């Protein structure tokens, strides 16, 4: 089961560790990624806009985005719909509410006629380095790296050091990190997503980060602790930030 399009921009509902000058206490958010092959992309966009403008789509504490795959290897999915929840309790509550929603049923009917399902995946979001605060911005381009981690202790120590480094702070965008909870037979256990305003910034920023001493130290530390499974590029087509419930 493919999960290259795990997530890109549905991040505003999340409450997790933000690494900047201060280290905040980590709080985990959870998400679902629904990968699709769009046979009628315009209808997919229209149905999502209609649902998110409906009573069922308004005034809820989740963030939703539609992401287009630019480069994702042999994955047949053209798009993915990402939904991020602030807690597992909210995920359960909204699932029950949608089951009773006529708005939701109309949305799902249109979507089923406009796209073929490829996969469904559950993930957590546990850490972020926000240099540009690009979450919930349509047009954002991201590089998603999926990894299988065999030594979590060694990996986390090295990755946290990298995220706190000057090289990560110089990246012209945001860097997110989390775990893959449910994705079928895919061996990946963790993900890192780097986002920038455009493809040029993403590529130049990634090149500078990869050539840094901080990255070299990280790669040496995790050489036996993790293996990269895939790298893919996506673009955020639509984004609906979570409603402010305060």
Backbone as CSV, one residue per row, in Angstrom:
resi,resn,N_x,N_y,N_z,CA_x,CA_y,CA_z,C_x,C_y,C_z
1,UNK,0.847,-1.190,0.000,0.000,0.000,0.000,0.883,1.239,0.000
2,UNK,0.616,2.153,-0.907,1.466,3.325,-1.069,1.096,4.403,-0.052
3,UNK,2.113,5.116,0.444,1.834,6.246,1.324,2.755,7.416,1.033
4,UNK,3.186,7.568,-0.231,4.058,8.697,-0.545,3.381,10.024,-0.238
5,UNK,2.076,10.120,-0.380,1.391,11.385,-0.165,0.805,11.495,1.219
6,UNK,1.565,11.114,2.210,1.039,11.028,3.569,0.461,12.333,4.056
7,UNK,1.170,13.407,3.881,0.658,14.714,4.279,1.555,15.783,3.723
8,UNK,0.984,16.959,3.596,1.772,18.113,3.183,1.373,19.359,3.946
9,UNK,0.112,19.791,3.845,-0.213,21.119,4.359,-1.359,21.168,5.330
10,UNK,-1.952,20.063,5.683,-3.077,20.114,6.625,-2.543,20.129,8.040
11,UNK,-1.956,21.243,8.426,-1.174,21.272,9.656,-1.680,22.250,10.703
12,UNK,-2.648,23.073,10.399,-3.003,24.124,11.336,-3.767,23.625,12.545
13,UNK,-4.344,22.438,12.478,-5.088,21.934,13.629,-4.174,21.290,14.651
14,UNK,-2.905,21.114,14.284,-2.019,20.328,15.123,-1.479,21.124,16.301
15,UNK,-1.318,20.429,17.425,-0.615,20.992,18.580,0.528,20.049,18.886
16,UNK,1.753,20.426,18.446,2.885,19.554,18.642,4.109,20.396,18.921
17,UNK,5.224,19.732,19.189,6.438,20.428,19.585,6.944,21.319,18.458
18,UNK,7.043,22.600,18.699,7.577,23.541,17.722,8.990,23.911,18.140
19,UNK,9.965,23.579,17.304,11.358,23.819,17.632,11.793,25.138,17.006
20,UNK,12.003,26.146,17.829,12.571,27.411,17.367,13.621,27.800,18.383
21,UNK,13.555,29.009,18.918,14.494,29.363,19.976,14.108,28.673,21.285
22,UNK,12.824,28.368,21.433,12.338,27.686,22.631,11.799,26.328,22.239
23,UNK,11.929,25.357,23.137,11.418,24.017,22.915,10.137,23.855,23.718
24,UNK,9.028,23.720,23.014,7.752,23.552,23.675,7.529,22.078,24.014
25,UNK,6.708,21.825,25.032,6.385,20.455,25.391,5.634,19.798,24.240
26,UNK,6.029,18.583,23.839,5.399,17.951,22.685,3.979,17.501,22.978
27,UNK,3.078,17.787,22.050,1.719,17.285,22.088,1.428,16.709,20.714
28,UNK,0.909,15.494,20.673,0.731,14.795,19.418,-0.626,15.092,18.795
29,UNK,-0.635,15.394,17.507,-1.854,15.478,16.723,-1.887,14.275,15.785
30,UNK,-3.076,13.988,15.257,-3.240,12.803,14.420,-3.922,13.178,13.119
31,UNK,-3.628,12.409,12.072,-4.210,12.701,10.780,-4.539,11.458,9.986
32,UNK,-5.389,11.655,8.983,-5.720,10.620,8.012,-5.411,11.157,6.627
33,UNK,-4.810,10.322,5.792,-4.518,10.681,4.401,-5.271,9.726,3.492
34,UNK,-6.085,10.286,2.616,-6.883,9.497,1.680,-6.350,9.746,0.277
35,UNK,-5.638,8.772,-0.268,-5.062,8.923,-1.595,-6.065,8.507,-2.657
36,UNK,-6.125,9.301,-3.731,-7.082,9.045,-4.796,-6.422,9.249,-6.150
37,UNK,-6.996,8.618,-7.173,-6.685,8.918,-8.556,-7.885,9.657,-9.113
38,UNK,-7.734,10.952,-9.351,-8.848,11.791,-9.762,-9.135,11.596,-11.245
39,UNK,-10.353,11.132,-11.564,-10.792,11.023,-12.953,-11.459,12.313,-13.416
40,UNK,-11.916,13.125,-12.456,-12.524,14.426,-12.743,-12.038,15.398,-11.668
41,UNK,-10.830,15.933,-11.815,-10.261,16.801,-10.777,-11.133,18.006,-10.442
42,UNK,-11.789,18.594,-11.454,-12.632,19.764,-11.196,-13.789,19.407,-10.266
43,UNK,-14.358,18.213,-10.438,-15.452,17.790,-9.572,-14.956,17.521,-8.159
44,UNK,-13.747,16.990,-8.033,-13.164,16.772,-6.706,-13.010,18.096,-5.976
45,UNK,-12.470,19.095,-6.659,-12.300,20.419,-6.063,-13.648,21.026,-5.709
46,UNK,-14.598,20.939,-6.623,-15.910,21.518,-6.373,-16.622,20.862,-5.207
47,UNK,-16.548,19.536,-5.115,-17.229,18.836,-4.032,-16.596,19.157,-2.683
48,UNK,-15.282,19.308,-2.655,-14.624,19.653,-1.397,-14.980,21.068,-0.969
49,UNK,-14.968,22.009,-1.911,-15.355,23.383,-1.577,-16.790,23.439,-1.061
50,UNK,-17.678,22.690,-1.687,-19.082,22.689,-1.284,-19.253,22.120,0.119
51,UNK,-18.584,21.001,0.394,-18.730,20.401,1.719,-18.145,21.297,2.801
52,UNK,-16.968,21.869,2.562,-16.329,22.689,3.583,-17.103,23.978,3.840
53,UNK,-17.961,24.398,2.890,-18.795,25.578,3.093,-20.134,25.236,3.737
54,UNK,-20.430,23.944,3.869,-21.706,23.503,4.433,-21.678,23.578,5.954
55,UNK,-22.843,23.475,6.605,-22.864,23.458,8.077,-21.989,22.358,8.674
56,UNK,-21.961,21.188,8.035,-21.138,20.089,8.560,-19.645,20.373,8.422
57,UNK,-19.275,21.143,7.396,-17.865,21.429,7.185,-17.349,22.625,7.943
58,UNK,-18.245,23.424,8.502,-17.880,24.632,9.228,-17.785,24.356,10.733
59,UNK,-17.052,25.247,11.419,-17.025,25.250,12.887,-16.582,23.921,13.485
60,UNK,-15.560,23.322,12.909,-14.991,22.128,13.527,-13.481,22.279,13.640
61,UNK,-12.883,21.643,14.635,-11.459,21.868,14.940,-10.513,20.974,14.145
62,UNK,-10.793,20.754,12.865,-9.898,19.957,12.032,-9.408,20.796,10.870
63,UNK,-8.272,20.411,10.327,-7.694,21.066,9.159,-7.746,20.093,7.992
64,UNK,-8.126,20.584,6.819,-8.311,19.730,5.643,-7.545,20.326,4.473
65,UNK,-6.918,19.479,3.671,-6.243,19.974,2.467,-6.351,18.964,1.342
66,UNK,-6.288,19.470,0.126,-6.184,18.651,-1.077,-4.795,18.871,-1.648
67,UNK,-4.058,17.793,-1.814,-2.664,17.866,-2.254,-2.502,17.145,-3.594
68,UNK,-1.795,17.772,-4.497,-1.512,17.180,-5.806,-0.121,16.568,-5.798
69,UNK,-0.005,15.333,-6.261,1.294,14.694,-6.377,2.019,15.198,-7.626
70,UNK,3.219,15.691,-7.449,4.047,16.146,-8.570,4.971,15.023,-9.029
71,UNK,5.624,14.383,-8.064,6.534,13.278,-8.360,6.453,12.278,-7.221
72,UNK,5.931,11.082,-7.508,5.767,10.086,-6.454,6.013,8.663,-6.933
73,UNK,6.971,8.513,-7.842,7.384,7.179,-8.252,6.279,6.402,-8.928
74,UNK,6.118,5.133,-8.512,5.124,4.268,-9.144,3.764,4.324,-8.463
75,UNK,3.567,5.256,-7.549,2.275,5.431,-6.901,1.272,5.974,-7.913
76,UNK,0.119,5.318,-8.065,-0.870,5.714,-9.044,-1.726,6.895,-8.593
77,UNK,-1.658,7.274,-7.316,-2.481,8.367,-6.803,-2.062,9.691,-7.427
78,UNK,-3.044,10.480,-7.854,-2.777,11.812,-8.387,-2.936,12.880,-7.317
79,UNK,-3.757,12.617,-6.298,-4.045,13.573,-5.236,-4.212,12.829,-3.921
80,UNK,-4.197,13.582,-2.833,-4.613,13.040,-1.545,-5.339,14.103,-0.749
81,UNK,-6.291,13.641,0.028,-7.043,14.502,0.931,-6.525,14.228,2.328
82,UNK,-6.036,15.268,2.995,-5.462,15.138,4.326,-6.372,15.788,5.351
83,UNK,-6.621,15.097,6.437,-7.430,15.625,7.527,-6.629,15.478,8.816
84,UNK,-6.398,16.583,9.508,-5.611,16.565,10.744,-6.511,16.922,11.921
85,UNK,-6.463,16.089,12.961,-7.288,16.239,14.151,-6.419,16.620,15.343
86,UNK,-6.903,17.466,16.245,-6.110,17.824,17.419,-5.998,16.709,18.444
87,UNK,-6.857,15.675,18.328,-6.805,14.558,19.276,-7.547,13.367,18.695
88,UNK,-7.314,12.197,19.269,-8.047,11.001,18.849,-9.515,11.102,19.223
89,UNK,-9.811,11.816,20.313,-11.206,11.991,20.724,-11.992,12.759,19.664
90,UNK,-11.397,13.822,19.125,-12.053,14.599,18.077,-12.234,13.744,16.825
91,UNK,-11.258,12.927,16.486,-11.367,12.034,15.338,-12.575,11.111,15.482
92,UNK,-12.754,10.551,16.659,-13.871,9.641,16.907,-15.210,10.384,16.848
93,UNK,-15.265,11.563,17.449,-16.501,12.338,17.479,-16.938,12.756,16.082
94,UNK,-16.004,13.222,15.253,-16.364,13.686,13.922,-16.732,12.539,13.000
95,UNK,-16.128,11.384,13.198,-16.508,10.210,12.410,-17.961,9.839,12.660
96,UNK,-18.366,9.898,13.925,-19.755,9.597,14.265,-20.695,10.663,13.718
97,UNK,-20.289,11.935,13.793,-21.129,13.027,13.304,-21.304,12.951,11.789
98,UNK,-20.227,12.650,11.057,-20.315,12.573,9.600,-21.223,11.442,9.146
99,UNK,-21.266,10.388,9.916,-22.126,9.252,9.553,-23.595,9.644,9.527
100,UNK,-23.956,10.714,10.225,-25.345,11.179,10.288,-25.568,12.436,9.436
101,UNK,-24.570,12.857,8.679,-24.621,14.133,7.975,-25.022,13.965,6.513
102,UNK,-26.084,14.670,6.092,-26.480,14.667,4.686,-25.433,15.384,3.830
103,UNK,-24.803,16.415,4.386,-23.728,17.126,3.667,-22.591,16.167,3.339
104,UNK,-22.230,15.364,4.323,-21.145,14.398,4.138,-21.508,13.348,3.085
105,UNK,-22.720,12.873,3.108,-23.157,11.862,2.141,-23.118,12.424,0.718
106,UNK,-23.536,13.670,0.535,-23.469,14.286,-0.796,-22.024,14.411,-1.260
107,UNK,-21.178,14.824,-0.349,-19.748,14.959,-0.669,-19.150,13.620,-1.081
108,UNK,-19.414,12.570,-0.303,-18.849,11.262,-0.598,-19.396,10.694,-1.903
109,UNK,-20.658,10.959,-2.210,-21.244,10.484,-3.459,-20.553,11.125,-4.655
110,UNK,-20.376,12.439,-4.610,-19.692,13.140,-5.701,-18.247,12.678,-5.820
111,UNK,-17.583,12.506,-4.696,-16.184,12.090,-4.720,-16.037,10.702,-5.319
112,UNK,-16.946,9.789,-4.981,-16.856,8.423,-5.499,-17.044,8.368,-7.012
113,UNK,-17.770,9.352,-7.558,-17.981,9.414,-8.991,-16.854,10.125,-9.724
114,UNK,-15.996,10.804,-8.974,-14.966,11.650,-9.571,-13.545,11.155,-9.337
115,UNK,-13.395,10.112,-8.523,-12.049,9.633,-8.186,-12.109,8.179,-7.750
116,UNK,-10.995,7.481,-7.947,-10.846,6.107,-7.478,-9.955,6.095,-6.249
117,UNK,-10.336,5.352,-5.219,-9.549,5.271,-3.994,-8.290,4.433,-4.209
118,UNK,-7.172,4.909,-3.661,-5.906,4.178,-3.740,-5.521,3.605,-2.379
119,UNK,-5.584,4.437,-1.321,-5.225,3.960,0.017,-5.726,4.924,1.073
120,UNK,-5.753,4.442,2.314,-6.051,5.266,3.482,-4.964,5.019,4.513
121,UNK,-4.452,6.085,5.125,-3.338,5.964,6.049,-3.544,6.853,7.264
122,UNK,-3.098,6.366,8.416,-3.167,7.147,9.650,-1.756,7.493,10.088
123,UNK,-1.569,8.730,10.564,-0.241,9.176,10.971,-0.344,10.082,12.191
124,UNK,0.771,10.291,12.834,0.854,11.271,13.917,1.784,12.397,13.487
125,UNK,1.620,13.577,14.095,2.502,14.720,13.878,3.032,15.146,15.239
126,UNK,4.352,15.095,15.406,4.932,15.195,16.740,5.984,16.279,16.906
127,UNK,6.451,16.870,15.815,7.514,17.868,15.930,7.474,18.788,14.717
128,UNK,7.823,20.051,14.910,7.871,20.980,13.784,8.939,22.032,14.000
129,UNK,9.545,22.427,12.902,10.483,23.548,12.869,9.883,24.560,11.909
130,UNK,9.206,25.576,12.441,8.508,26.552,11.613,9.387,27.783,11.409
131,UNK,9.965,27.877,10.226,10.782,29.034,9.878,9.996,30.062,9.073
132,UNK,8.928,29.616,8.395,8.160,30.521,7.536,6.664,30.454,7.815
133,UNK,6.224,29.500,8.647,4.809,29.331,9.002,3.943,29.250,7.755
134,UNK,4.215,28.228,6.929,3.531,28.060,5.654,2.301,27.179,5.752
135,UNK,1.952,26.693,6.923,0.821,25.788,7.063,-0.453,26.459,6.572
136,UNK,-1.283,25.675,5.894,-2.581,26.119,5.384,-2.466,27.108,4.243
137,UNK,-1.350,27.118,3.528,-1.193,28.010,2.388,-1.210,27.217,1.085
138,UNK,-2.206,27.473,0.239,-2.262,26.826,-1.060,-1.060,27.251,-1.895
139,UNK,-0.530,26.326,-2.688,0.632,26.598,-3.522,1.936,26.146,-2.913
140,UNK,1.924,25.825,-1.622,3.135,25.350,-0.961,3.613,24.051,-1.608
141,UNK,4.916,23.931,-1.792,5.518,22.726,-2.369,6.336,22.031,-1.287
142,UNK,6.247,20.708,-1.226,6.878,19.971,-0.136,7.614,18.730,-0.624
143,UNK,8.626,18.358,0.135,9.367,17.114,-0.072,9.112,16.210,1.120
144,UNK,8.526,15.051,0.867,8.187,14.100,1.909,9.125,12.909,1.864
145,UNK,9.796,12.624,2.973,10.709,11.491,3.085,10.129,10.491,4.069
146,UNK,9.974,9.240,3.626,9.494,8.160,4.482,10.666,7.268,4.865
147,UNK,10.714,6.879,6.145,11.837,6.106,6.665,11.350,4.943,7.498
148,UNK,12.138,3.893,7.542,11.918,2.809,8.498,13.013,2.918,9.556
149,UNK,12.611,3.111,10.811,13.550,3.319,11.913,13.675,2.035,12.713
150,UNK,14.902,1.540,12.829,15.141,0.299,13.564,15.662,0.543,14.973
151,UNK,16.199,1.715,15.241,16.719,2.079,16.562,16.145,3.444,16.932
152,UNK,14.913,3.486,17.485,14.254,4.762,17.762,15.033,5.687,18.678
153,UNK,15.695,5.136,19.702,16.436,5.975,20.634,17.566,6.727,19.966
154,UNK,18.378,6.020,19.206,19.496,6.641,18.493,18.985,7.633,17.453
155,UNK,17.952,7.237,16.730,17.413,8.104,15.692,16.874,9.406,16.274
156,UNK,16.051,9.322,17.321,15.424,10.519,17.873,16.453,11.484,18.445
157,UNK,17.480,10.968,19.104,18.525,11.828,19.653,19.202,12.620,18.539
158,UNK,19.530,11.942,17.432,20.210,12.600,16.320,19.270,13.551,15.581
159,UNK,18.008,13.153,15.426,17.082,13.999,14.675,16.728,15.266,15.445
160,UNK,16.523,15.154,16.741,16.240,16.341,17.546,17.409,17.324,17.505
161,UNK,18.634,16.799,17.495,19.810,17.664,17.394,19.826,18.378,16.044
162,UNK,19.482,17.653,14.977,19.440,18.268,13.652,18.374,19.353,13.587
163,UNK,17.205,19.085,14.134,16.113,20.058,14.083,16.429,21.326,14.872
164,UNK,17.281,21.208,15.874,17.669,22.365,16.692,18.900,23.078,16.138
165,UNK,19.419,22.612,15.015,20.672,23.146,14.480,20.450,24.426,13.680
166,UNK,21.546,25.133,13.432,21.482,26.346,12.615,21.132,26.014,11.172
167,UNK,21.536,24.850,10.688,21.220,24.459,9.309,19.723,24.299,9.124
168,UNK,19.035,23.709,10.091,17.581,23.573,10.013,16.902,24.939,10.136
169,UNK,17.465,25.821,10.947,16.899,27.165,11.098,17.051,27.989,9.821
170,UNK,18.066,27.690,9.019,18.304,28.428,7.780,17.445,27.918,6.624
171,UNK,16.756,26.793,6.801,15.921,26.257,5.726,14.789,27.253,5.422
172,UNK,14.541,27.587,4.151,13.566,28.638,3.809,12.125,28.139,3.805
173,UNK,11.730,27.507,4.885,10.383,26.965,4.988,10.210,26.244,6.303
174,UNK,9.322,25.272,6.330,8.990,24.551,7.553,9.345,23.074,7.421
175,UNK,9.692,22.460,8.547,10.023,21.039,8.582,9.150,20.375,9.632
176,UNK,8.459,19.287,9.242,7.568,18.562,10.140,8.005,17.110,10.259
177,UNK,7.653,16.513,11.385,8.080,15.139,11.663,6.977,14.379,12.395
178,UNK,6.862,13.084,12.124,5.901,12.266,12.851,6.081,10.784,12.564
179,UNK,5.121,10.008,13.080,5.144,8.556,12.911,4.035,8.108,11.967
180,UNK,4.239,6.976,11.334,3.223,6.322,10.518,2.581,5.241,11.377
181,UNK,1.294,5.357,11.601,0.608,4.465,12.532,-0.032,3.287,11.817
182,UNK,-0.720,3.546,10.729,-1.388,2.471,10.003,-1.296,2.695,8.515
183,UNK,-0.562,1.826,7.805,-0.387,1.989,6.361,-0.207,0.646,5.670
184,UNK,-0.906,-0.363,6.153,-0.840,-1.659,5.487,0.536,-2.289,5.538
185,UNK,1.038,-2.706,4.378,2.289,-3.457,4.310,3.521,-2.575,4.115
186,UNK,3.360,-1.281,4.008,4.511,-0.411,3.814,5.425,-0.468,5.032
187,UNK,6.744,-0.644,4.833,7.663,-0.790,5.968,8.027,0.515,6.672
188,UNK,7.662,1.674,6.097,8.028,2.956,6.697,7.376,3.130,8.058
189,UNK,8.126,3.693,9.009,7.636,3.908,10.374,7.572,5.388,10.749
190,UNK,8.340,6.245,10.058,8.408,7.669,10.380,8.461,8.478,9.077
191,UNK,8.168,9.774,9.197,8.215,10.653,8.039,8.791,12.009,8.425
192,UNK,9.382,12.663,7.429,9.840,14.050,7.551,9.327,14.798,6.339
193,UNK,8.701,15.953,6.557,8.152,16.735,5.459,8.723,18.151,5.502
194,UNK,9.402,18.550,4.428,9.978,19.894,4.326,9.184,20.688,3.308
195,UNK,8.660,21.861,3.711,7.795,22.670,2.854,8.414,24.041,2.603
196,UNK,8.206,24.549,1.387,8.671,25.882,1.022,7.634,26.555,0.145
197,UNK,7.803,27.864,-0.091,6.807,28.625,-0.854,6.732,28.200,-2.317
198,UNK,7.840,27.727,-2.866,7.853,27.311,-4.261,8.925,26.248,-4.457
199,UNK,8.952,25.661,-5.644,9.871,24.563,-5.923,11.323,25.006,-5.882
200,UNK,11.589,26.223,-6.355,12.964,26.728,-6.353,13.500,26.842,-4.927
201,UNK,12.710,27.430,-4.033,13.133,27.550,-2.634,13.313,26.184,-1.993
202,UNK,12.421,25.248,-2.319,12.510,23.915,-1.740,13.800,23.223,-2.167
203,UNK,14.124,23.278,-3.458,15.299,22.574,-3.961,16.593,23.215,-3.450
204,UNK,16.666,24.547,-3.488,17.882,25.209,-3.021,18.046,25.052,-1.510
205,UNK,16.941,25.134,-0.784,17.007,24.953,0.668,17.407,23.552,1.042
206,UNK,16.870,22.566,0.339,17.224,21.180,0.630,18.691,20.909,0.299
207,UNK,19.170,21.481,-0.796,20.579,21.278,-1.166,21.509,21.864,-0.093
208,UNK,21.182,23.064,0.380,22.008,23.681,1.419,21.987,22.866,2.701
209,UNK,20.809,22.355,3.064,20.699,21.539,4.267,21.489,20.248,4.130
210,UNK,21.404,19.597,2.980,22.103,18.331,2.771,23.616,18.513,2.784
211,UNK,24.108,19.697,2.411,25.544,19.946,2.359,26.106,20.492,3.670
212,UNK,25.257,20.668,4.661,25.690,21.259,5.922,26.413,20.244,6.815
213,UNK,27.212,20.762,7.728,27.887,19.900,8.707,26.882,19.262,9.656
214,UNK,25.801,19.983,9.950,24.786,19.429,10.842,24.139,18.195,10.220
215,UNK,23.842,18.245,8.927,23.258,17.087,8.256,24.259,15.941,8.174
216,UNK,25.519,16.254,7.924,26.544,15.213,7.865,26.648,14.476,9.201
217,UNK,26.590,15.226,10.303,26.645,14.614,11.631,25.423,13.743,11.878
218,UNK,24.254,14.221,11.447,23.022,13.442,11.593,23.098,12.141,10.801
219,UNK,23.549,12.214,9.561,23.618,11.024,8.722,24.584,9.989,9.286
220,UNK,25.689,10.447,9.851,26.619,9.501,10.483,25.963,8.824,11.678
221,UNK,25.231,9.605,12.472,24.629,9.065,13.700,23.539,8.045,13.407
222,UNK,22.797,8.226,12.305,21.645,7.343,12.042,21.923,6.329,10.938
223,UNK,23.168,6.176,10.566,23.494,5.290,9.441,22.999,3.862,9.659
224,UNK,23.002,3.408,10.914,22.525,2.053,11.216,21.174,2.056,11.923
225,UNK,20.569,3.226,12.054,19.333,3.330,12.838,18.097,3.535,11.977
226,UNK,18.269,3.916,10.704,17.112,4.151,9.842,17.480,3.948,8.380
227,UNK,16.469,3.635,7.584,16.643,3.479,6.143,15.553,4.268,5.432
228,UNK,15.938,5.047,4.417,14.973,5.826,3.637,14.214,4.885,2.701
229,UNK,12.876,5.001,2.724,12.031,4.169,1.873,11.595,4.883,0.598
230,UNK,11.321,6.178,0.681,10.897,6.917,-0.509,11.018,8.417,-0.272
231,UNK,11.122,9.157,-1.386,11.113,10.619,-1.365,10.154,11.067,-2.466
232,UNK,9.225,11.965,-2.150,8.253,12.425,-3.136,8.042,13.932,-3.002
233,UNK,7.481,14.532,-4.061,7.226,15.971,-4.109,5.733,16.199,-4.316
234,UNK,5.145,17.128,-3.533,3.728,17.448,-3.646,3.496,18.955,-3.644
235,UNK,2.309,19.349,-4.088,1.897,20.750,-4.053,0.508,20.844,-3.438
236,UNK,0.289,21.786,-2.538,-1.010,21.979,-1.915,-1.931,22.719,-2.872
237,UNK,-3.048,22.082,-3.249,-4.001,22.683,-4.178,-5.087,23.460,-3.448
238,UNK,-5.633,22.897,-2.366,-6.660,23.541,-1.558,-6.310,23.367,-0.095
239,UNK,-6.655,24.341,0.713,-6.406,24.225,2.148,-7.514,24.903,2.928
240,UNK,-8.010,24.208,3.951,-9.068,24.717,4.813,-8.583,24.646,6.251
241,UNK,-8.159,25.758,6.830,-7.657,25.752,8.206,-8.745,25.352,9.183
242,UNK,-8.318,24.870,10.337,-9.258,24.504,11.391,-9.965,25.745,11.909
243,UNK,-11.229,25.576,12.264,-11.990,26.678,12.846,-11.463,27.003,14.232
244,UNK,-11.462,28.274,14.585,-11.073,28.710,15.917,-12.244,28.467,16.865
245,UNK,-12.061,27.521,17.788,-13.146,27.119,18.659,-13.140,27.864,19.982
246,UNK,-12.197,28.807,20.148,-12.124,29.554,21.417,-13.118,30.709,21.433
